[in-house]
Amino acid sequence: MDQTVSRRTAPLTGAYRPEGDKSLSHRALLFAALAEGTSTVRRFLVGGVTKAMLRCLRDLGVAWSLDEETHTLTVRGVGPKGFRAPAAPLNCGNSATTFRLLAGVLAGAGIPCVLDGSEGLRKRPMNRIADPLRLMGAAVETAEGRAPLIFAPASLKGVTYALPVASAQVKSCLILAALTADGPTLLTEPGPSRDHTERMLSAMGASVTPVAPYGARVEPLMAPLRPLDTELAGDISSAAFLIVAATLVPGSDFLLERVGINPTRTGIVDALRAMGADIVFENESSMAGEPVADIRVRAASLRGTSVSGDLVVRMIDEFPAFMIAAAAAQGETIVRDAAELRTKESDRIAVMTARLRALGVDMEEYPDGFRIRGTGRIPGGAAVDAQGDHRVAMSLALAGLAADRPVTVAGFEMLNESFPDFPKVLGLC
Ligand code: S3P
C-alpha cells in the first residue's frame, strides 16, 4: 500500500467511531506506567506512534499487554522511580510525543539512558525541552539541540518557567518532570495548548491545576498515582479528515461517534464552520474527564476565511486537512501565527504548498503561514509524495476525493502512524 490513487467518491453516509485519541493514548499508557497498580485502558490507539511508546516502556522494564483486536491495554505501573536502565538507546520512531513526554519522566527517573528516534525525529527541535529541563536540574545532553538526548541521574527542583511557544508536548514534559521535583513548578504559555495531561494526572490524584490565562501549577507527588480504568475518546484529529471529506463530497451526511471535543482541540470545527460547513455536535457527554460528542457533518459549499492567534493552537494538527478545505472553497484563505507548522513531522507549510501547487491550487507560503486562493475546485491529476508525514499523506488523499482528476499519493502507508482505519473508511487501498 505504498501508493494509492484517490478519486471522486460516493457521498459519505452512515456512521463511524474513530479510534482512540493519539494524545490520550500516549498519556494513558505513560501515566499508567507511573502509577502504582494495574491500569486498564480501552479504545487505545494501535498505531505506529503508540507502538513506539509501548516499545520504549518495555525497554524501561514496564510490563504491559495489548489486545490488538479489542484495543484494550493493561499496564502494570512501576512508579516514577521504578524504571530499569535500558541496555540500548530508546527508539521513539517518528513519535515526538513519545520522545518529549518520556524525556520529562526520564529527567527525574534516576537512571542513565539515551532517547533517540527516526531520521525524521532527529530533525525536530529538542532544546525546547532540554533547556527548561536543565533549569530544573536535569543532567541532559543533546546533539546540537536535536535527538539523541543523553540523560544521567539527577535531582530535580521546582521552577517558574514561561514557555516561549504554546506546546502541549513541552508543557507535558515539564509537568511530568515537576512530579519528581523538590518543590512546586509554575508553567505559563502563550496560548491554549491541549490540556489532556492536566486532566488525566489530576484524575489520577496529582496536584496539577490550571493557571490563567494559560499554564499549570504542579506540586510534587505526595502519594502514588492511582491506576486508570478508562475508555478513551475518539480522536478529533483523525475525525477531522472525515469532517473535511464529508463537507467536500456532495450529498454526504455522516456521523462520527464518541469523538473528543476538548475545547483545546476543536479549532478545526470553528474554522470550518466559519467557512460555511454544516457540523453539529449531538449527544454531548463526557468520558473519563474529557468532553465527547457525536459529530454530524453534511456536505456544504465553503468560502475562504482567515485563521490566526489562539485558533492556530487549537487546530495545530489539522492544517494539512484544513488546506484541502481552503483549496476547495471559494475565495481567499489566509493563515498567520502558524510558524510551528514548520516543526512538525514535516515542514507542513512548505511541503503542502509544493504539493497543492502540483495539484493546480493557487497557494503561497508566508514564514508563519500561507494564503490559498480557492476557486471552488481542485484540478488534481498529479502524483504527489507524503514526505514521511502521516497527515500530509491523508490530506493529499483527501484532495483526490474532491479533485477534478485523480491524485496519486506516494508514501501513503505513513497513515498507519496515527489512523490505520483511514483507507477502509474512505474506500481507498
Ligand atoms: C501533541 C501536541 C502537539 C501536536 C502533537 C501531539 C500532544 O504538539 O502537534 O501531534 O499529544 O501533546 P506540540 O506540543 O509540539 O504543539
Short mmCIF file of N, CA, C and O in Angstrom, two decimals, residues 259-337:
data_model
loop_
_atom_site.label_atom_id
_atom_site.label_comp_id
_atom_site.label_asym_id
_atom_site.label_seq_id
_atom_site.Cartn_x
_atom_site.Cartn_y
_atom_site.Cartn_z
N VAL A 259 -16.53 11.29 19.71
CA VAL A 259 -15.28 11.98 19.41
C VAL A 259 -14.98 12.99 20.52
O VAL A 259 -15.88 13.68 21.00
N GLY A 260 -13.72 13.10 20.91
CA GLY A 260 -13.32 14.08 21.91
C GLY A 260 -13.53 15.50 21.38
O GLY A 260 -13.13 15.81 20.26
N ILE A 261 -14.19 16.33 22.20
CA ILE A 261 -14.40 17.73 21.79
C ILE A 261 -13.84 18.69 22.85
O ILE A 261 -14.38 19.75 23.11
N ASN A 262 -12.72 18.27 23.44
CA ASN A 262 -11.99 19.17 24.35
C ASN A 262 -11.78 20.51 23.61
O ASN A 262 -11.29 20.51 22.47
N PRO A 263 -12.14 21.65 24.23
CA PRO A 263 -12.05 22.94 23.52
C PRO A 263 -10.65 23.29 23.03
O PRO A 263 -10.50 24.10 22.11
N THR A 264 -9.62 22.67 23.62
CA THR A 264 -8.26 22.94 23.11
C THR A 264 -7.98 22.19 21.80
O THR A 264 -6.91 22.34 21.22
N ARG A 265 -8.96 21.40 21.35
CA ARG A 265 -8.76 20.59 20.13
C ARG A 265 -9.76 20.89 19.02
O ARG A 265 -9.64 20.33 17.92
N THR A 266 -10.78 21.70 19.30
CA THR A 266 -11.89 21.84 18.34
C THR A 266 -11.74 23.04 17.40
O THR A 266 -12.70 23.43 16.75
N GLY A 267 -10.55 23.59 17.31
CA GLY A 267 -10.34 24.73 16.42
C GLY A 267 -10.74 24.44 14.99
O GLY A 267 -11.29 25.30 14.29
N ILE A 268 -10.51 23.22 14.53
CA ILE A 268 -10.85 22.87 13.14
C ILE A 268 -12.35 23.01 12.90
O ILE A 268 -12.77 23.47 11.83
N VAL A 269 -13.15 22.66 13.89
CA VAL A 269 -14.61 22.77 13.72
C VAL A 269 -14.99 24.25 13.63
O VAL A 269 -15.78 24.65 12.77
N ASP A 270 -14.39 25.07 14.48
CA ASP A 270 -14.68 26.51 14.45
C ASP A 270 -14.27 27.10 13.10
O ASP A 270 -15.01 27.90 12.51
N ALA A 271 -13.09 26.71 12.62
CA ALA A 271 -12.61 27.28 11.35
C ALA A 271 -13.50 26.84 10.19
O ALA A 271 -13.87 27.66 9.33
N LEU A 272 -13.88 25.57 10.16
CA LEU A 272 -14.72 25.09 9.06
C LEU A 272 -16.12 25.70 9.13
O LEU A 272 -16.71 26.04 8.10
N ARG A 273 -16.64 25.85 10.35
CA ARG A 273 -17.96 26.50 10.48
C ARG A 273 -17.91 27.92 9.94
O ARG A 273 -18.83 28.39 9.28
N ALA A 274 -16.81 28.62 10.24
CA ALA A 274 -16.67 30.00 9.74
C ALA A 274 -16.64 30.03 8.21
O ALA A 274 -16.94 31.05 7.60
N MET A 275 -16.29 28.91 7.61
CA MET A 275 -16.25 28.81 6.13
C MET A 275 -17.60 28.37 5.55
O MET A 275 -17.74 28.24 4.34
N GLY A 276 -18.55 28.05 6.45
CA GLY A 276 -19.88 27.64 5.98
C GLY A 276 -20.16 26.16 6.13
O GLY A 276 -21.20 25.68 5.64
N ALA A 277 -19.29 25.42 6.82
CA ALA A 277 -19.51 23.97 6.96
C ALA A 277 -20.70 23.70 7.86
O ALA A 277 -21.04 24.50 8.74
N ASP A 278 -21.34 22.55 7.62
CA ASP A 278 -22.52 22.14 8.39
C ASP A 278 -22.09 21.02 9.34
O ASP A 278 -22.10 19.85 8.99
N ILE A 279 -21.67 21.42 10.54
CA ILE A 279 -21.14 20.46 11.53
C ILE A 279 -21.92 20.65 12.83
O ILE A 279 -21.96 21.76 13.37
N VAL A 280 -22.54 19.59 13.31
CA VAL A 280 -23.37 19.69 14.51
C VAL A 280 -22.89 18.67 15.54
O VAL A 280 -22.64 17.51 15.21
N PHE A 281 -22.76 19.12 16.81
CA PHE A 281 -22.43 18.19 17.90
C PHE A 281 -23.74 17.64 18.46
O PHE A 281 -24.63 18.42 18.83
N GLU A 282 -23.84 16.32 18.56
CA GLU A 282 -25.03 15.68 19.13
C GLU A 282 -24.60 14.83 20.32
O GLU A 282 -23.47 14.38 20.38
N ASN A 283 -25.54 14.56 21.23
CA ASN A 283 -25.29 13.65 22.37
C ASN A 283 -24.03 14.01 23.15
O ASN A 283 -23.19 13.16 23.42
N GLU A 284 -23.90 15.27 23.50
CA GLU A 284 -22.69 15.67 24.24
C GLU A 284 -22.66 15.01 25.61
O GLU A 284 -23.67 14.97 26.31
N SER A 285 -21.51 14.45 25.98
CA SER A 285 -21.37 13.86 27.31
C SER A 285 -19.89 13.91 27.68
O SER A 285 -19.13 14.67 27.06
N SER A 286 -19.46 13.13 28.67
CA SER A 286 -18.02 13.13 28.95
C SER A 286 -17.54 11.71 29.18
O SER A 286 -18.30 10.83 29.60
N MET A 287 -16.29 11.48 28.84
CA MET A 287 -15.65 10.18 29.04
C MET A 287 -14.34 10.42 29.76
O MET A 287 -13.46 11.09 29.21
N ALA A 288 -14.24 9.90 30.98
CA ALA A 288 -13.00 10.00 31.74
C ALA A 288 -12.45 11.43 31.78
O ALA A 288 -11.28 11.66 31.49
N GLY A 289 -13.32 12.37 32.09
CA GLY A 289 -12.87 13.75 32.27
C GLY A 289 -12.66 14.52 30.98
O GLY A 289 -12.20 15.66 31.01
N GLU A 290 -13.00 13.93 29.84
CA GLU A 290 -12.87 14.62 28.56
C GLU A 290 -14.25 14.73 27.92
O GLU A 290 -14.97 13.73 27.82
N PRO A 291 -14.63 15.93 27.42
CA PRO A 291 -15.92 16.05 26.75
C PRO A 291 -15.93 15.30 25.41
O PRO A 291 -14.93 15.32 24.69
N VAL A 292 -17.04 14.62 25.10
CA VAL A 292 -17.18 13.91 23.83
C VAL A 292 -18.54 14.24 23.22
O VAL A 292 -19.46 14.69 23.91
N ALA A 293 -18.65 13.99 21.92
CA ALA A 293 -19.94 14.17 21.24
C ALA A 293 -19.95 13.32 19.98
O ALA A 293 -18.89 12.87 19.51
N ASP A 294 -21.15 13.07 19.45
CA ASP A 294 -21.26 12.55 18.10
C ASP A 294 -21.24 13.77 17.19
O ASP A 294 -21.91 14.78 17.48
N ILE A 295 -20.51 13.70 16.12
CA ILE A 295 -20.38 14.87 15.24
C ILE A 295 -21.03 14.54 13.89
O ILE A 295 -20.61 13.62 13.20
N ARG A 296 -22.11 15.30 13.59
CA ARG A 296 -22.79 15.07 12.30
C ARG A 296 -22.29 16.11 11.29
O ARG A 296 -22.23 17.30 11.59
N VAL A 297 -21.94 15.63 10.12
CA VAL A 297 -21.40 16.51 9.08
C VAL A 297 -22.19 16.29 7.80
O VAL A 297 -22.35 15.15 7.34
N ARG A 298 -22.70 17.39 7.26
CA ARG A 298 -23.37 17.32 5.96
C ARG A 298 -22.58 18.14 4.95
O ARG A 298 -21.96 19.14 5.32
N ALA A 299 -22.61 17.72 3.71
CA ALA A 299 -21.85 18.43 2.67
C ALA A 299 -22.27 19.89 2.61
O ALA A 299 -23.44 20.22 2.86
N ALA A 300 -21.33 20.75 2.31
CA ALA A 300 -21.62 22.19 2.23
C ALA A 300 -20.61 22.85 1.29
O ALA A 300 -19.52 22.32 1.06
N SER A 301 -21.01 24.00 0.74
CA SER A 301 -20.06 24.79 -0.06
C SER A 301 -19.32 25.72 0.88
O SER A 301 -19.93 26.34 1.76
N LEU A 302 -18.03 25.82 0.70
CA LEU A 302 -17.21 26.62 1.62
C LEU A 302 -16.75 27.92 0.98
O LEU A 302 -16.57 27.99 -0.24
N ARG A 303 -16.53 28.92 1.85
CA ARG A 303 -15.90 30.18 1.40
C ARG A 303 -14.61 30.37 2.20
O ARG A 303 -14.44 29.79 3.28
N GLY A 304 -13.70 31.20 1.68
CA GLY A 304 -12.42 31.43 2.33
C GLY A 304 -12.58 32.06 3.71
O GLY A 304 -13.63 32.62 4.05
N THR A 305 -11.51 31.97 4.52
CA THR A 305 -11.56 32.52 5.88
C THR A 305 -10.16 32.97 6.27
O THR A 305 -9.22 32.84 5.49
N SER A 306 -10.04 33.49 7.49
CA SER A 306 -8.68 33.74 8.00
C SER A 306 -8.55 33.14 9.38
O SER A 306 -9.51 33.07 10.16
N VAL A 307 -7.33 32.66 9.67
CA VAL A 307 -7.04 31.96 10.93
C VAL A 307 -5.75 32.52 11.49
O VAL A 307 -4.75 32.64 10.76
N SER A 308 -5.77 32.87 12.80
CA SER A 308 -4.54 33.36 13.45
C SER A 308 -4.71 33.20 14.96
O SER A 308 -5.76 32.78 15.44
N GLY A 309 -3.65 33.54 15.70
CA GLY A 309 -3.71 33.58 17.16
C GLY A 309 -4.05 32.24 17.79
O GLY A 309 -3.59 31.19 17.35
N ASP A 310 -4.89 32.29 18.85
CA ASP A 310 -5.21 31.08 19.62
C ASP A 310 -5.85 29.99 18.77
O ASP A 310 -5.69 28.79 19.07
N LEU A 311 -6.59 30.39 17.75
CA LEU A 311 -7.25 29.38 16.92
C LEU A 311 -6.22 28.45 16.26
O LEU A 311 -6.46 27.25 16.10
N VAL A 312 -5.07 29.01 15.92
CA VAL A 312 -4.00 28.18 15.34
C VAL A 312 -3.61 27.07 16.31
O VAL A 312 -3.48 25.90 15.94
N VAL A 313 -3.44 27.44 17.58
CA VAL A 313 -3.02 26.46 18.60
C VAL A 313 -4.09 25.37 18.75
O VAL A 313 -3.77 24.19 18.89
N ARG A 314 -5.36 25.77 18.68
CA ARG A 314 -6.46 24.83 18.91
C ARG A 314 -6.72 23.91 17.70
O ARG A 314 -7.57 23.04 17.76
N MET A 315 -6.01 24.14 16.60
CA MET A 315 -6.17 23.25 15.44
C MET A 315 -4.80 22.90 14.85
O MET A 315 -4.67 22.65 13.66
N ILE A 316 -3.77 22.84 15.74
CA ILE A 316 -2.39 22.77 15.26
C ILE A 316 -2.12 21.56 14.36
O ILE A 316 -1.34 21.64 13.41
N ASP A 317 -2.78 20.43 14.62
CA ASP A 317 -2.53 19.23 13.81
C ASP A 317 -3.41 19.17 12.57
O ASP A 317 -3.23 18.27 11.74
N GLU A 318 -4.35 20.08 12.45
CA GLU A 318 -5.37 19.94 11.40
C GLU A 318 -5.09 20.77 10.15
O GLU A 318 -5.90 20.79 9.22
N PHE A 319 -3.97 21.48 10.10
CA PHE A 319 -3.75 22.36 8.95
C PHE A 319 -3.64 21.63 7.61
O PHE A 319 -4.17 22.13 6.61
N PRO A 320 -2.99 20.47 7.55
CA PRO A 320 -2.96 19.81 6.24
C PRO A 320 -4.38 19.53 5.72
O PRO A 320 -4.69 19.81 4.55
N ALA A 321 -5.27 19.03 6.58
CA ALA A 321 -6.65 18.78 6.15
C ALA A 321 -7.38 20.10 5.86
O ALA A 321 -8.12 20.21 4.87
N PHE A 322 -7.13 21.09 6.70
CA PHE A 322 -7.76 22.40 6.52
C PHE A 322 -7.37 23.01 5.17
O PHE A 322 -8.19 23.66 4.50
N MET A 323 -6.11 22.81 4.77
CA MET A 323 -5.65 23.36 3.49
C MET A 323 -6.46 22.79 2.32
O MET A 323 -6.70 23.48 1.33
N ILE A 324 -6.87 21.53 2.44
CA ILE A 324 -7.67 20.93 1.36
C ILE A 324 -9.05 21.60 1.32
O ILE A 324 -9.57 21.92 0.26
N ALA A 325 -9.61 21.85 2.50
CA ALA A 325 -10.89 22.56 2.56
C ALA A 325 -10.75 23.95 1.96
O ALA A 325 -11.60 24.40 1.18
N ALA A 326 -9.66 24.64 2.30
CA ALA A 326 -9.45 26.00 1.79
C ALA A 326 -9.26 25.98 0.28
O ALA A 326 -9.73 26.88 -0.44
N ALA A 327 -8.57 24.94 -0.22
CA ALA A 327 -8.34 24.84 -1.67
C ALA A 327 -9.65 24.62 -2.41
O ALA A 327 -9.83 25.10 -3.53
N ALA A 328 -10.58 23.90 -1.77
CA ALA A 328 -11.86 23.59 -2.43
C ALA A 328 -12.90 24.69 -2.20
O ALA A 328 -14.00 24.62 -2.75
N ALA A 329 -12.56 25.67 -1.37
CA ALA A 329 -13.51 26.75 -1.07
C ALA A 329 -13.47 27.82 -2.16
O ALA A 329 -12.56 27.85 -2.99
N GLN A 330 -14.45 28.70 -2.12
CA GLN A 330 -14.47 29.87 -3.00
C GLN A 330 -13.84 31.03 -2.23
O GLN A 330 -14.31 31.35 -1.14
N GLY A 331 -12.80 31.62 -2.77
CA GLY A 331 -12.25 32.82 -2.14
C GLY A 331 -10.96 32.54 -1.38
O GLY A 331 -10.49 31.41 -1.29
N GLU A 332 -10.45 33.64 -0.80
CA GLU A 332 -9.11 33.61 -0.23
C GLU A 332 -9.11 33.15 1.23
O GLU A 332 -9.93 33.61 2.02
N THR A 333 -8.16 32.27 1.56
CA THR A 333 -7.94 31.89 2.96
C THR A 333 -6.53 32.30 3.35
O THR A 333 -5.57 32.03 2.62
N ILE A 334 -6.43 32.98 4.49
CA ILE A 334 -5.11 33.43 4.97
C ILE A 334 -4.89 32.89 6.38
O ILE A 334 -5.77 33.02 7.24
N VAL A 335 -3.72 32.29 6.60
CA VAL A 335 -3.35 31.78 7.93
C VAL A 335 -2.06 32.47 8.36
O VAL A 335 -1.10 32.52 7.58
N ARG A 336 -2.04 33.02 9.57
CA ARG A 336 -0.83 33.64 10.14
C ARG A 336 -0.60 33.04 11.52
O ARG A 336 -1.43 32.34 12.05
N ASP A 337 0.54 33.41 12.14
CA ASP A 337 0.91 32.94 13.50
C ASP A 337 1.10 31.42 13.57
O ASP A 337 0.92 30.81 14.63
#
